[in-house]
Amino acid sequence: GAVVSQHPSWVICKSGTSVKIECRSLDFQATTMFWYRQFPKQSLMLMATSNEGSKATYEQGVEKDKFLINHASLTLSTLTVTSAHPEDSSFYICSARDREVGNQPQHFGDGTRLSIL
Amino acid sequence: GQNIDQPTEMTATEGAIVQINCTYQTSGFNGLFWYQQHAGEAPTFLSYNVLDGLEEKGRFSSFLSRSKGYSYLLLKELQMKDSASYLCAAVDSNYQLIWGAGTKLIIKP
């Protein structure tokens, strides 16, 4: 089945550091990838939709200069949390679909747990 | 606006059956997904329904009624490992997923 690899799994770093998270589709091409954030005991919150070769579409309230998304190829999207602060600590999850068809499920990466000290 | 409603939490007994309901209101509709999410892990795909009726897949079944904007996930022969959050997500006319807040299912021995 479709596999999405997300790296790293855990990041612990100091406040002010920028952190890059990678999301790769391993056995399919993903024209669209999604970035979610999930705080403890809360539901998934879509941050942005990443489209290959074009600018990402950010959800309301998500700062595009804070969360930089690059989708340079059909198998890789990256999320960079710039100048991270403790309030950015969260579980970040990416997902991808291999076709722009409604019945294709989003396949999720294993998530990245980000802790900012 | 677009909205997904599902219960916040449910409790059931090992070996029993539980039904988790989901109602949705979306701009257009292109199907409904159910995902399972264990604590601290990413969601995993369970089912997809786009036509009315019941889809059975082992111990898990999913039902859809498009006219009622309603779906349910049925879990049979509950096992302790089924303790997780179950997320309902509807696909709107732009093929975007509209997520419910998830139902936390607690299984007791």
mmCIF file with all atom_site columns, N, CA, C and O in Angstrom, chain B residues 86-108:
data_model
loop_
_atom_site.group_PDB
_atom_site.id
_atom_site.type_symbol
_atom_site.label_atom_id
_atom_site.label_alt_id
_atom_site.label_comp_id
_atom_site.label_asym_id
_atom_site.label_entity_id
_atom_site.label_seq_id
_atom_site.pdbx_PDB_ins_code
_atom_site.Cartn_x
_atom_site.Cartn_y
_atom_site.Cartn_z
_atom_site.occupancy
_atom_site.B_iso_or_equiv
_atom_site.pdbx_formal_charge
_atom_site.auth_seq_id
_atom_site.auth_comp_id
_atom_site.auth_asym_id
_atom_site.auth_atom_id
_atom_site.pdbx_PDB_model_num
ATOM 1  N N  . TYR B 1 86  ? -11.462 7.819  16.907 1.00 0.00 ? 86  TYR B N  1
ATOM 2  C CA . TYR B 1 86  ? -11.963 7.500  15.579 1.00 0.00 ? 86  TYR B CA 1
ATOM 3  C C  . TYR B 1 86  ? -12.424 8.805  14.922 1.00 0.00 ? 86  TYR B C  1
ATOM 4  O O  . TYR B 1 86  ? -13.282 9.509  15.456 1.00 0.00 ? 86  TYR B O  1
ATOM 5  N N  . LEU B 1 87  ? -11.808 9.104  13.795 1.00 0.00 ? 87  LEU B N  1
ATOM 6  C CA . LEU B 1 87  ? -12.034 10.379 13.128 1.00 0.00 ? 87  LEU B CA 1
ATOM 7  C C  . LEU B 1 87  ? -12.899 10.180 11.891 1.00 0.00 ? 87  LEU B C  1
ATOM 8  O O  . LEU B 1 87  ? -12.621 9.321  11.054 1.00 0.00 ? 87  LEU B O  1
ATOM 9  N N  . CYS B 1 88  ? -13.914 10.993 11.798 1.00 0.00 ? 88  CYS B N  1
ATOM 10 C CA . CYS B 1 88  ? -14.804 11.020 10.642 1.00 0.00 ? 88  CYS B CA 1
ATOM 11 C C  . CYS B 1 88  ? -14.392 12.217 9.789  1.00 0.00 ? 88  CYS B C  1
ATOM 12 O O  . CYS B 1 88  ? -14.136 13.299 10.327 1.00 0.00 ? 88  CYS B O  1
ATOM 13 N N  . ALA B 1 89  ? -14.309 12.055 8.474  1.00 0.00 ? 89  ALA B N  1
ATOM 14 C CA . ALA B 1 89  ? -13.924 13.160 7.597  1.00 0.00 ? 89  ALA B CA 1
ATOM 15 C C  . ALA B 1 89  ? -14.714 13.080 6.300  1.00 0.00 ? 89  ALA B C  1
ATOM 16 O O  . ALA B 1 89  ? -14.690 12.051 5.625  1.00 0.00 ? 89  ALA B O  1
ATOM 17 N N  . ALA B 1 90  ? -15.401 14.158 5.972  1.00 0.00 ? 90  ALA B N  1
ATOM 18 C CA . ALA B 1 90  ? -16.182 14.214 4.738  1.00 0.00 ? 90  ALA B CA 1
ATOM 19 C C  . ALA B 1 90  ? -15.403 14.947 3.647  1.00 0.00 ? 90  ALA B C  1
ATOM 20 O O  . ALA B 1 90  ? -14.652 15.882 3.937  1.00 0.00 ? 90  ALA B O  1
ATOM 21 N N  . VAL B 1 91  ? -15.584 14.532 2.420  1.00 0.00 ? 91  VAL B N  1
ATOM 22 C CA . VAL B 1 91  ? -14.909 15.137 1.277  1.00 0.00 ? 91  VAL B CA 1
ATOM 23 C C  . VAL B 1 91  ? -15.870 16.117 0.610  1.00 0.00 ? 91  VAL B C  1
ATOM 24 O O  . VAL B 1 91  ? -16.958 15.703 0.171  1.00 0.00 ? 91  VAL B O  1
ATOM 25 N N  . ASP B 1 92  ? -15.465 17.382 0.518  1.00 0.00 ? 92  ASP B N  1
ATOM 26 C CA . ASP B 1 92  ? -16.398 18.374 -0.043 1.00 0.00 ? 92  ASP B CA 1
ATOM 27 C C  . ASP B 1 92  ? -16.238 18.461 -1.577 1.00 0.00 ? 92  ASP B C  1
ATOM 28 O O  . ASP B 1 92  ? -15.539 17.660 -2.184 1.00 0.00 ? 92  ASP B O  1
ATOM 29 N N  . SER B 1 93  ? -16.888 19.434 -2.155 1.00 0.00 ? 93  SER B N  1
ATOM 30 C CA . SER B 1 93  ? -16.908 19.548 -3.616 1.00 0.00 ? 93  SER B CA 1
ATOM 31 C C  . SER B 1 93  ? -15.535 19.847 -4.212 1.00 0.00 ? 93  SER B C  1
ATOM 32 O O  . SER B 1 93  ? -15.294 19.590 -5.388 1.00 0.00 ? 93  SER B O  1
ATOM 33 N N  . ASN B 1 94  ? -14.642 20.382 -3.396 1.00 0.00 ? 94  ASN B N  1
ATOM 34 C CA . ASN B 1 94  ? -13.273 20.662 -3.844 1.00 0.00 ? 94  ASN B CA 1
ATOM 35 C C  . ASN B 1 94  ? -12.325 19.523 -3.486 1.00 0.00 ? 94  ASN B C  1
ATOM 36 O O  . ASN B 1 94  ? -11.100 19.687 -3.561 1.00 0.00 ? 94  ASN B O  1
ATOM 37 N N  . TYR B 1 95  ? -12.884 18.415 -3.080 1.00 0.00 ? 95  TYR B N  1
ATOM 38 C CA . TYR B 1 95  ? -12.100 17.248 -2.671 1.00 0.00 ? 95  TYR B CA 1
ATOM 39 C C  . TYR B 1 95  ? -11.228 17.536 -1.462 1.00 0.00 ? 95  TYR B C  1
ATOM 40 O O  . TYR B 1 95  ? -10.197 16.911 -1.260 1.00 0.00 ? 95  TYR B O  1
ATOM 41 N N  . GLN B 1 96  ? -11.632 18.496 -0.644 1.00 0.00 ? 96  GLN B N  1
ATOM 42 C CA . GLN B 1 96  ? -10.945 18.761 0.606  1.00 0.00 ? 96  GLN B CA 1
ATOM 43 C C  . GLN B 1 96  ? -11.616 17.955 1.708  1.00 0.00 ? 96  GLN B C  1
ATOM 44 O O  . GLN B 1 96  ? -12.835 17.753 1.708  1.00 0.00 ? 96  GLN B O  1
ATOM 45 N N  . LEU B 1 97  ? -10.800 17.507 2.669  1.00 0.00 ? 97  LEU B N  1
ATOM 46 C CA . LEU B 1 97  ? -11.342 16.753 3.800  1.00 0.00 ? 97  LEU B CA 1
ATOM 47 C C  . LEU B 1 97  ? -11.798 17.709 4.894  1.00 0.00 ? 97  LEU B C  1
ATOM 48 O O  . LEU B 1 97  ? -11.047 18.591 5.308  1.00 0.00 ? 97  LEU B O  1
ATOM 49 N N  . ILE B 1 98  ? -13.015 17.533 5.345  1.00 0.00 ? 98  ILE B N  1
ATOM 50 C CA . ILE B 1 98  ? -13.548 18.274 6.487  1.00 0.00 ? 98  ILE B CA 1
ATOM 51 C C  . ILE B 1 98  ? -13.560 17.301 7.653  1.00 0.00 ? 98  ILE B C  1
ATOM 52 O O  . ILE B 1 98  ? -14.299 16.309 7.637  1.00 0.00 ? 98  ILE B O  1
ATOM 53 N N  . TRP B 1 99  ? -12.747 17.594 8.673  1.00 0.00 ? 99  TRP B N  1
ATOM 54 C CA . TRP B 1 99  ? -12.536 16.641 9.770  1.00 0.00 ? 99  TRP B CA 1
ATOM 55 C C  . TRP B 1 99  ? -13.476 16.879 10.941 1.00 0.00 ? 99  TRP B C  1
ATOM 56 O O  . TRP B 1 99  ? -13.723 18.029 11.330 1.00 0.00 ? 99  TRP B O  1
ATOM 57 N N  . GLY B 1 100 ? -13.965 15.797 11.510 1.00 0.00 ? 100 GLY B N  1
ATOM 58 C CA . GLY B 1 100 ? -14.607 15.866 12.810 1.00 0.00 ? 100 GLY B CA 1
ATOM 59 C C  . GLY B 1 100 ? -13.543 15.933 13.894 1.00 0.00 ? 100 GLY B C  1
ATOM 60 O O  . GLY B 1 100 ? -12.355 15.724 13.632 1.00 0.00 ? 100 GLY B O  1
ATOM 61 N N  . ALA B 1 101 ? -13.973 16.220 15.112 1.00 0.00 ? 101 ALA B N  1
ATOM 62 C CA . ALA B 1 101 ? -13.033 16.351 16.228 1.00 0.00 ? 101 ALA B CA 1
ATOM 63 C C  . ALA B 1 101 ? -12.567 15.001 16.762 1.00 0.00 ? 101 ALA B C  1
ATOM 64 O O  . ALA B 1 101 ? -11.659 14.942 17.578 1.00 0.00 ? 101 ALA B O  1
ATOM 65 N N  . GLY B 1 102 ? -13.206 13.930 16.304 1.00 0.00 ? 102 GLY B N  1
ATOM 66 C CA . GLY B 1 102 ? -12.803 12.596 16.751 1.00 0.00 ? 102 GLY B CA 1
ATOM 67 C C  . GLY B 1 102 ? -13.607 12.117 17.938 1.00 0.00 ? 102 GLY B C  1
ATOM 68 O O  . GLY B 1 102 ? -14.068 12.913 18.762 1.00 0.00 ? 102 GLY B O  1
ATOM 69 N N  . THR B 1 103 ? -13.806 10.817 18.003 1.00 0.00 ? 103 THR B N  1
ATOM 70 C CA . THR B 1 103 ? -14.475 10.168 19.130 1.00 0.00 ? 103 THR B CA 1
ATOM 71 C C  . THR B 1 103 ? -13.464 9.281  19.833 1.00 0.00 ? 103 THR B C  1
ATOM 72 O O  . THR B 1 103 ? -12.913 8.360  19.224 1.00 0.00 ? 103 THR B O  1
ATOM 73 N N  . LYS B 1 104 ? -13.228 9.567  21.097 1.00 0.00 ? 104 LYS B N  1
ATOM 74 C CA . LYS B 1 104 ? -12.321 8.736  21.881 1.00 0.00 ? 104 LYS B CA 1
ATOM 75 C C  . LYS B 1 104 ? -13.098 7.530  22.384 1.00 0.00 ? 104 LYS B C  1
ATOM 76 O O  . LYS B 1 104 ? -14.084 7.668  23.114 1.00 0.00 ? 104 LYS B O  1
ATOM 77 N N  . LEU B 1 105 ? -12.653 6.345  21.981 1.00 0.00 ? 105 LEU B N  1
ATOM 78 C CA . LEU B 1 105 ? -13.310 5.105  22.388 1.00 0.00 ? 105 LEU B CA 1
ATOM 79 C C  . LEU B 1 105 ? -12.489 4.435  23.482 1.00 0.00 ? 105 LEU B C  1
ATOM 80 O O  . LEU B 1 105 ? -11.309 4.140  23.285 1.00 0.00 ? 105 LEU B O  1
ATOM 81 N N  . ILE B 1 106 ? -13.133 4.209  24.611 1.00 0.00 ? 106 ILE B N  1
ATOM 82 C CA . ILE B 1 106 ? -12.479 3.544  25.742 1.00 0.00 ? 106 ILE B CA 1
ATOM 83 C C  . ILE B 1 106 ? -13.066 2.152  25.872 1.00 0.00 ? 106 ILE B C  1
ATOM 84 O O  . ILE B 1 106 ? -14.284 1.994  25.978 1.00 0.00 ? 106 ILE B O  1
ATOM 85 N N  . ILE B 1 107 ? -12.193 1.148  25.854 1.00 0.00 ? 107 ILE B N  1
ATOM 86 C CA . ILE B 1 107 ? -12.637 -0.238 25.985 1.00 0.00 ? 107 ILE B CA 1
ATOM 87 C C  . ILE B 1 107 ? -12.298 -0.726 27.389 1.00 0.00 ? 107 ILE B C  1
ATOM 88 O O  . ILE B 1 107 ? -11.138 -0.639 27.817 1.00 0.00 ? 107 ILE B O  1
ATOM 89 N N  . LYS B 1 108 ? -13.292 -1.256 28.076 1.00 0.00 ? 108 LYS B N  1
ATOM 90 C CA . LYS B 1 108 ? -13.072 -1.779 29.426 1.00 0.00 ? 108 LYS B CA 1
ATOM 91 C C  . LYS B 1 108 ? -13.143 -3.297 29.415 1.00 0.00 ? 108 LYS B C  1
ATOM 92 O O  . LYS B 1 108 ? -13.923 -3.879 28.662 1.00 0.00 ? 108 LYS B O  1
#
